[in-house]
PDB file of C-alpha atoms in Angstrom:
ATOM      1  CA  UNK A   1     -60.604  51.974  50.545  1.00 62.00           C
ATOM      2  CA  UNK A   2     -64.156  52.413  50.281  1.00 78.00           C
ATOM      3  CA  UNK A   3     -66.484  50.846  53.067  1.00 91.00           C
ATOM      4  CA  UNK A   4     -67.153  47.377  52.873  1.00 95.00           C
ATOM      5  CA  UNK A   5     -69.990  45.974  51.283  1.00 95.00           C
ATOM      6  CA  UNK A   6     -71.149  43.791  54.660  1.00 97.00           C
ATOM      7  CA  UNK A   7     -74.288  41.492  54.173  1.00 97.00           C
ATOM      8  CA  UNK A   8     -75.831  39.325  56.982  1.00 98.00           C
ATOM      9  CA  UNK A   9     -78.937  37.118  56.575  1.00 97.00           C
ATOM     10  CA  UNK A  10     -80.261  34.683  58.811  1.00 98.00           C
ATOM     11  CA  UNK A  11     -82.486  32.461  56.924  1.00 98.00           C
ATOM     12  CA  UNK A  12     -84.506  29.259  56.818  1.00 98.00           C
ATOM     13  CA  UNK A  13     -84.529  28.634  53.136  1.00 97.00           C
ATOM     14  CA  UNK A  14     -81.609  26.849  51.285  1.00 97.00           C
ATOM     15  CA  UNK A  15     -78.863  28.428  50.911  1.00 97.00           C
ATOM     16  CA  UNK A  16     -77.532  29.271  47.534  1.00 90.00           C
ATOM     17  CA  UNK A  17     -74.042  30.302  46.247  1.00 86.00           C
ATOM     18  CA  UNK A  18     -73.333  34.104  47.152  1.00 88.00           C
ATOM     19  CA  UNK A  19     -72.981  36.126  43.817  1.00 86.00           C
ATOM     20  CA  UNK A  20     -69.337  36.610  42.484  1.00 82.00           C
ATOM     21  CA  UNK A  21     -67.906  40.171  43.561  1.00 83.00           C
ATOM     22  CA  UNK A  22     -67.103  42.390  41.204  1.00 80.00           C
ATOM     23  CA  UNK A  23     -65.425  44.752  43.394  1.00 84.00           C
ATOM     24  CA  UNK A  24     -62.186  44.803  41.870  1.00 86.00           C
ATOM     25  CA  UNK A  25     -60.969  42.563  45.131  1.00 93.00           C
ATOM     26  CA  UNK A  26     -58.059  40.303  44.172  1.00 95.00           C
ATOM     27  CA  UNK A  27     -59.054  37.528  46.187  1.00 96.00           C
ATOM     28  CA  UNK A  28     -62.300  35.800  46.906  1.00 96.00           C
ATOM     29  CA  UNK A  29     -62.373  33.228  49.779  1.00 97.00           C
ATOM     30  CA  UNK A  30     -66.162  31.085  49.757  1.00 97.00           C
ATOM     31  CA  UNK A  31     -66.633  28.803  52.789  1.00 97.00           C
ATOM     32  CA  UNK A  32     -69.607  26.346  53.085  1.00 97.00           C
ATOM     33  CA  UNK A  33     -70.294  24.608  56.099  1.00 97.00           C
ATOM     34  CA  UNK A  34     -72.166  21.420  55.217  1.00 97.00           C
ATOM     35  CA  UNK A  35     -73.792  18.728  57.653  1.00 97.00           C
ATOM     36  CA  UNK A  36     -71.972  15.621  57.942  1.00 97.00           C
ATOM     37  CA  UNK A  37     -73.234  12.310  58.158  1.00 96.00           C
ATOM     38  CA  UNK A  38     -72.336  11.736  61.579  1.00 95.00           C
ATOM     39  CA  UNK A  39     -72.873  13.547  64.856  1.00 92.00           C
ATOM     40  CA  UNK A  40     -70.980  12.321  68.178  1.00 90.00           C
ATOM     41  CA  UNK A  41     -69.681   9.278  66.205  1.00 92.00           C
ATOM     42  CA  UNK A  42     -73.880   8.270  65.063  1.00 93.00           C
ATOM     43  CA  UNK A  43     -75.152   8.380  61.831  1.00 95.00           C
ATOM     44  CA  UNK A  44     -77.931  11.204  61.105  1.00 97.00           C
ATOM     45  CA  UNK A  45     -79.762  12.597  58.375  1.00 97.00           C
ATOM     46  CA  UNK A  46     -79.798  15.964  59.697  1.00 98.00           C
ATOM     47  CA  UNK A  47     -79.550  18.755  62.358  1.00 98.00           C
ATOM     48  CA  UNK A  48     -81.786  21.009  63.402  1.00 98.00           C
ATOM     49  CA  UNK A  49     -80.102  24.923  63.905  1.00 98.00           C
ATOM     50  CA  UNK A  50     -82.137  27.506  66.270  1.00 98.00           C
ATOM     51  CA  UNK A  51     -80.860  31.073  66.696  1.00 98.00           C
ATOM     52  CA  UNK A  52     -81.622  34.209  68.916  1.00 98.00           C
ATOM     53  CA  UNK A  53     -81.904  35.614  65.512  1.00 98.00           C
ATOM     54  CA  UNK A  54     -82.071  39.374  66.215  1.00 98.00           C
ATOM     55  CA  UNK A  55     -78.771  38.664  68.578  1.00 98.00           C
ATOM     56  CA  UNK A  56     -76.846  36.754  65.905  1.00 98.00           C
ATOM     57  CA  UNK A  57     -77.413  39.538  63.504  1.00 98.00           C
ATOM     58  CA  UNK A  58     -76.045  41.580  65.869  1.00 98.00           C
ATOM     59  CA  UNK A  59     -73.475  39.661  67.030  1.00 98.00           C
ATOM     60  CA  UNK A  60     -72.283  38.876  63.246  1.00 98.00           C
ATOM     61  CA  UNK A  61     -72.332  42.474  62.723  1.00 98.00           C
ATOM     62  CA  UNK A  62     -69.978  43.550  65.691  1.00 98.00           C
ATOM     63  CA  UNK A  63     -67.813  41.041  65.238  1.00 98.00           C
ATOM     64  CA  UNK A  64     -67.379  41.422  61.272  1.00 98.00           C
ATOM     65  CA  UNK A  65     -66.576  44.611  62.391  1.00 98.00           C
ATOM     66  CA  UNK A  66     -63.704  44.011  64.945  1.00 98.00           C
ATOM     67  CA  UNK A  67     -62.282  41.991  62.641  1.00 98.00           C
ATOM     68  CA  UNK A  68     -62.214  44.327  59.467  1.00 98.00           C
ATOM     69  CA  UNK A  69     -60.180  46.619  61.833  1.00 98.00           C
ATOM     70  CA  UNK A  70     -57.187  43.780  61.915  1.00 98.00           C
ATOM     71  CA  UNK A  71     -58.058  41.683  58.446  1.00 98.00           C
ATOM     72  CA  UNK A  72     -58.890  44.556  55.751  1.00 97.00           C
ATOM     73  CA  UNK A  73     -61.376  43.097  53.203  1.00 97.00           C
ATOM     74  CA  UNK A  74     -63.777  44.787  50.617  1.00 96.00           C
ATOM     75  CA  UNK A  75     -66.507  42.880  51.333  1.00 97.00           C
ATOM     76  CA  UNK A  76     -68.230  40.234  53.480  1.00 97.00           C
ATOM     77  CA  UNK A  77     -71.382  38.355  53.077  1.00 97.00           C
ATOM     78  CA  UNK A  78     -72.511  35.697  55.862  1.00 98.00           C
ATOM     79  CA  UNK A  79     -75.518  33.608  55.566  1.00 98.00           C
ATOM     80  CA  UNK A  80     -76.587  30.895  57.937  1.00 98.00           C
ATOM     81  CA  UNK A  81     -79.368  28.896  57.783  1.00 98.00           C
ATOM     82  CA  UNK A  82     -81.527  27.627  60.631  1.00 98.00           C
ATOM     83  CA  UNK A  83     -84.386  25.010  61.124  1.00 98.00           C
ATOM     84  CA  UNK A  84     -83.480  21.416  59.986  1.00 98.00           C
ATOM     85  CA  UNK A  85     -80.739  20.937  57.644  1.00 98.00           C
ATOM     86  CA  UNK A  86     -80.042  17.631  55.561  1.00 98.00           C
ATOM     87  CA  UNK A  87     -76.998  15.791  55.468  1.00 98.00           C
ATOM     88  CA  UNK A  88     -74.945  17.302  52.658  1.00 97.00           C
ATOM     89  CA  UNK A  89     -76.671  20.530  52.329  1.00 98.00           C
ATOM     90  CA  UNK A  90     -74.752  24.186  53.220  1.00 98.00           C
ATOM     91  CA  UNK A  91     -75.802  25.310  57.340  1.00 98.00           C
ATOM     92  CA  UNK A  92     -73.354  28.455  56.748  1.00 98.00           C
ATOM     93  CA  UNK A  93     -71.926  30.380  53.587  1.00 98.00           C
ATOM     94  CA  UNK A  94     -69.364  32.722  54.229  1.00 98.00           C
ATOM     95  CA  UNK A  95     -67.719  35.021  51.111  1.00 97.00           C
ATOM     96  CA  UNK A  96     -65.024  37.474  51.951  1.00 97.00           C
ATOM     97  CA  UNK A  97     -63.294  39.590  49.767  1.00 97.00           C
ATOM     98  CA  UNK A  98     -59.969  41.711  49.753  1.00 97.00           C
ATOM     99  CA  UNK A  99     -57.375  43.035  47.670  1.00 96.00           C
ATOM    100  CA  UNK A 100     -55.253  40.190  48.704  1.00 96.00           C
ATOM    101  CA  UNK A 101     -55.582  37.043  49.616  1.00 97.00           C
ATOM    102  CA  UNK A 102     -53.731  37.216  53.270  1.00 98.00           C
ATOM    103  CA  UNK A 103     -56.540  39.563  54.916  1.00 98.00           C
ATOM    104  CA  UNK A 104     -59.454  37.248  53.166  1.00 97.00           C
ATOM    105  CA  UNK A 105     -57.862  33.739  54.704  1.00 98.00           C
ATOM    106  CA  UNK A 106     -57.162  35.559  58.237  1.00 98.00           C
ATOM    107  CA  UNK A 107     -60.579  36.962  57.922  1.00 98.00           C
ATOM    108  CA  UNK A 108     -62.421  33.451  56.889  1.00 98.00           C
ATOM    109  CA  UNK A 109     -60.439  31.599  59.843  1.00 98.00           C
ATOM    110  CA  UNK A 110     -60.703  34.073  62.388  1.00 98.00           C
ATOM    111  CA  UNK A 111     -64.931  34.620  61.664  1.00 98.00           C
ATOM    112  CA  UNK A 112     -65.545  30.989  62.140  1.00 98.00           C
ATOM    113  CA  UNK A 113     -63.367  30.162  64.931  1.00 98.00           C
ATOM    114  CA  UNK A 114     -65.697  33.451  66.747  1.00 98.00           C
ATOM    115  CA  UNK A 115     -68.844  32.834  65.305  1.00 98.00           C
ATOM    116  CA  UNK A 116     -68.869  29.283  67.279  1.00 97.00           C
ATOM    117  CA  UNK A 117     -67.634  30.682  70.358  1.00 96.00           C
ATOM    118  CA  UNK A 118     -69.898  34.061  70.307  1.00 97.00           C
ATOM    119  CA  UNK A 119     -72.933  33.697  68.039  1.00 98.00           C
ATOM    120  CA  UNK A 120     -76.445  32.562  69.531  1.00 98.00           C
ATOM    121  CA  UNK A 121     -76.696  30.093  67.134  1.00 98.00           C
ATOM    122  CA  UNK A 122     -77.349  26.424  68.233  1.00 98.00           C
ATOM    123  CA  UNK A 123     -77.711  22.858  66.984  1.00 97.00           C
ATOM    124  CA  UNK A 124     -80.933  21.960  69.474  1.00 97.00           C
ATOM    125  CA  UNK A 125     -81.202  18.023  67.405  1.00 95.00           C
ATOM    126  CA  UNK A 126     -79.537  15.884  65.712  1.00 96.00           C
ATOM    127  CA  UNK A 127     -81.947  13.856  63.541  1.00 96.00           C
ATOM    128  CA  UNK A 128     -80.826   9.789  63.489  1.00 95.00           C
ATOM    129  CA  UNK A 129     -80.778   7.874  59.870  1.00 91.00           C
ATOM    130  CA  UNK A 130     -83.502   5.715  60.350  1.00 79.00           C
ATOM    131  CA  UNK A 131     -82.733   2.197  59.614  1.00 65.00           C
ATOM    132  CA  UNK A 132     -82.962   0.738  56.247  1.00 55.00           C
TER     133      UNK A 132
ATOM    134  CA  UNK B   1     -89.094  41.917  81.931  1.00 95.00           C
ATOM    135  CA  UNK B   2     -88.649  39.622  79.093  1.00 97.00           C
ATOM    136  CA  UNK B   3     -86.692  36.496  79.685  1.00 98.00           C
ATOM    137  CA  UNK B   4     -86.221  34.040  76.922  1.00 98.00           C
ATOM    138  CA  UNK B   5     -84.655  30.686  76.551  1.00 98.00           C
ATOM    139  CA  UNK B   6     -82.947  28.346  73.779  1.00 98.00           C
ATOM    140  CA  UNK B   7     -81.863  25.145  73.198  1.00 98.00           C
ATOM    141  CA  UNK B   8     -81.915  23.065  75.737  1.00 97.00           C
ATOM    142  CA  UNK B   9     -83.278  25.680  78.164  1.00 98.00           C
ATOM    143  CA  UNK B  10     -86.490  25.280  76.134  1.00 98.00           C
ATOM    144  CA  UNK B  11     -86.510  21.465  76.984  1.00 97.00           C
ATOM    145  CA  UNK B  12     -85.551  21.853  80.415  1.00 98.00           C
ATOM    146  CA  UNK B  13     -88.185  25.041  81.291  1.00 98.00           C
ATOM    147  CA  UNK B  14     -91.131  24.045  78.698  1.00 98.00           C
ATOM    148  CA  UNK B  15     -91.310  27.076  77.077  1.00 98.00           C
ATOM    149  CA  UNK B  16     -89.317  29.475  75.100  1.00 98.00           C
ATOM    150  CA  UNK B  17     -89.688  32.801  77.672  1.00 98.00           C
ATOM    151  CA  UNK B  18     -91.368  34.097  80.837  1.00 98.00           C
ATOM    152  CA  UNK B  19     -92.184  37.285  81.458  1.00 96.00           C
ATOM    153  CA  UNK B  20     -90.618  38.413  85.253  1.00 94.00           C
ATOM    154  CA  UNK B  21     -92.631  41.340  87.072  1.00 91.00           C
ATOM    155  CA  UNK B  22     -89.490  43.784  88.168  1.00 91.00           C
ATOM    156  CA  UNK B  23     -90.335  46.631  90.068  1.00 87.00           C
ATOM    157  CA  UNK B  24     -86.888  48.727  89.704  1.00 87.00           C
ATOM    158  CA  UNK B  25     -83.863  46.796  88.762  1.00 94.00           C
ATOM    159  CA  UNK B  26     -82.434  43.220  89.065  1.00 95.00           C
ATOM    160  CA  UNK B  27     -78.774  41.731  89.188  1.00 96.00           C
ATOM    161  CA  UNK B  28     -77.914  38.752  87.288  1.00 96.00           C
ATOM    162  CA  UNK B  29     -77.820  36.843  90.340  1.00 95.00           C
ATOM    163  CA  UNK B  30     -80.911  38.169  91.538  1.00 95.00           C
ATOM    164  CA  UNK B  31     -82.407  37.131  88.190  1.00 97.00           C
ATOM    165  CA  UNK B  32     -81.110  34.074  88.329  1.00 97.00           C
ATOM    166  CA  UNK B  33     -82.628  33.530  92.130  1.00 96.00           C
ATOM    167  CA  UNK B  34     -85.774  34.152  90.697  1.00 96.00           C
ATOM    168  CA  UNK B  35     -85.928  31.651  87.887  1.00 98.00           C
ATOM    169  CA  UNK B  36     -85.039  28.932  90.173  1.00 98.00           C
ATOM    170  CA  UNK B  37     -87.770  30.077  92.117  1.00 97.00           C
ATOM    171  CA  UNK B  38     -90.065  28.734  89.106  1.00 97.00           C
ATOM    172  CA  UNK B  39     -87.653  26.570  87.667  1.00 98.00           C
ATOM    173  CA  UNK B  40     -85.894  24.800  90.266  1.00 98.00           C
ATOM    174  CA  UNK B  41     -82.665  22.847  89.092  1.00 98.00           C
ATOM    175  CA  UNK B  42     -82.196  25.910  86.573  1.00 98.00           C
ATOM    176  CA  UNK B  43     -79.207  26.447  88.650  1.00 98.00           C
ATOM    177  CA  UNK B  44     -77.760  23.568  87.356  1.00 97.00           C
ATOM    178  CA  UNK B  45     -76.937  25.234  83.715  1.00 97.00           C
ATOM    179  CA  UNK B  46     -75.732  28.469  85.298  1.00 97.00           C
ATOM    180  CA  UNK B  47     -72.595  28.431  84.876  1.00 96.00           C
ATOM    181  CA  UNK B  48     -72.088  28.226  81.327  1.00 96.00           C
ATOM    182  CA  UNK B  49     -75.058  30.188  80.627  1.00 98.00           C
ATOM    183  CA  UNK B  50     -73.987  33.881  79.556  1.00 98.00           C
ATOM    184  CA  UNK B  51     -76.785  36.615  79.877  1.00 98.00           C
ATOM    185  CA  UNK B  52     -77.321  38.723  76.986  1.00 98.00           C
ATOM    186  CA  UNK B  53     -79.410  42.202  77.831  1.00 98.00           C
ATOM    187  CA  UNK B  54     -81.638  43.610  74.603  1.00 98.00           C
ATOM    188  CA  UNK B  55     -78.928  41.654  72.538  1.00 98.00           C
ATOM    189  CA  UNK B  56     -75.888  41.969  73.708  1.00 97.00           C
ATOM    190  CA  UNK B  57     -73.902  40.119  76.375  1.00 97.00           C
ATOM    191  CA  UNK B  58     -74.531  41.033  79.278  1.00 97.00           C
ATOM    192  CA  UNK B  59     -71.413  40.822  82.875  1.00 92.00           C
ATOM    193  CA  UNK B  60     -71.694  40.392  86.275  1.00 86.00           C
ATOM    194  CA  UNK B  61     -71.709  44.075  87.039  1.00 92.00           C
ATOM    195  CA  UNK B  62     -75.032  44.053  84.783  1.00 95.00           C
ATOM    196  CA  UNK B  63     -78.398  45.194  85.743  1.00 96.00           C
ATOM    197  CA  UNK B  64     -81.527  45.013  84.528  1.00 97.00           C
ATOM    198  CA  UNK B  65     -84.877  46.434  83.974  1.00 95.00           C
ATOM    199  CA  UNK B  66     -88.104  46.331  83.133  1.00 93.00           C
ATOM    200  CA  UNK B  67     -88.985  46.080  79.875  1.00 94.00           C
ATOM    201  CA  UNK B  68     -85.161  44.591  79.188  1.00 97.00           C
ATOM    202  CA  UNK B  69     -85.231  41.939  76.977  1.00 98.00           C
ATOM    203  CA  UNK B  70     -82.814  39.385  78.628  1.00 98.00           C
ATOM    204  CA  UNK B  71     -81.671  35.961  77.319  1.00 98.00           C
ATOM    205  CA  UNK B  72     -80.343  33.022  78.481  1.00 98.00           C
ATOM    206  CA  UNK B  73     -77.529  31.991  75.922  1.00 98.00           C
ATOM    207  CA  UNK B  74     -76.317  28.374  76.547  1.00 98.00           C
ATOM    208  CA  UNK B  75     -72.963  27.585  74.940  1.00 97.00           C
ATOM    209  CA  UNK B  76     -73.019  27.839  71.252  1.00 97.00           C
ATOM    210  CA  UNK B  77     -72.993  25.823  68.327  1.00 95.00           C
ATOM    211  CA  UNK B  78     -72.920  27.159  65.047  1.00 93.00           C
ATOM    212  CA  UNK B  79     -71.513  27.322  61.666  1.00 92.00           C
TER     213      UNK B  79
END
């Protein structure tokens, strides 16, 4: 297998779709995160997302890594966005790709259940709804 | 030596780093001695505070130097 295409980005733009693959992978797995409507059982409008952001690159890297070693895959593309972030809109977008689909599940599950445990990423707010 | 701080570290300290004067080395503990020095209660969020050293995680047996780049890295919360 040829190395995987890995792509990281940290950003604090709005997030858009990642690009199909056209890798000849046989299974595509997309994950959004999106901000709910409700932090700690209260309504808000938003959270607000700070990272250690030359860290969390790294940190994303090594641990794409480790897990390509146990979860072949052909590709994966992580973006996570950071500053305030509306209800309904995408904090993380996650595409892996593999010749099957087994390896890009295991992959998917395993690099979120990590990323919140290992990733400087935070939430530092949670903005309330203000009343109508 | 660099030390910087997020999330609610920032809130609690005022400011997002310090810069520590180190003439050789420090241990963790040793660090962390020092920032209650100038931040006292700091103590308080030690223990689920990892250290990270010029970006990556730093352990007990760590030590640092000057011109490290060294983090406080509350617990986590992203995705």
């Amino acid at each position: 297998m040829n190395s995987p295409l890995i792509e990281i980005r940290i950003t604090e733009n709005a997030l858009v779709p990642h690009e199909p693959v056209a890798n000849g992978s046989g299974a595509v797995v997309d994950f959004s995160g999106i901000v709910r409507g409700e932090e700690h059982g209260q309504p808000i409008r938003a959270l607000e997302y700070q990272a250690y952001q030359p860290m969390a690159e790294r940190q994303i890297e090594r641990l794409i890594h480790e897990l390509l070693a146990e979860f072949p895959c052909t590709s994966v593309r992580v973006s996570h966005r950071v500053g305030v972030i509306q209800v309904g809109e995408c904090a993380i977008a996650l595409q892996v790709a593999a010749l099957h689909r087994g390896p890009a599940f295991s992959f998917a599950t395993a690099f979120m259940d990590r990323l919140k445990q290992e990733v400087p990423i935070w939430k530092v707010k949670a903005i309330p709804s203000t009343p109508a | 030596m660099k030390v910087k701080f997020f999330a609610h570290l920032q809130t609690f300290t005022g400011c997002d780093g310090i810069d520590i004067p180190v003439s050789q080395k420090i241990t963790p503990d040793e660090l962390w001695a020092a920032l209650e020095k100038k931040f006292p209660g700091i103590l308080h969020y030690k223990t689920p505070t990892r250290l990270a050293r010029n970006f990556v995680y730093a352990d007990t047996d760590s030590v640092f130097h000057d011109g490290d780049e060294i983090a406080l890295i509350p617990p986590v919360s992203g995705g």
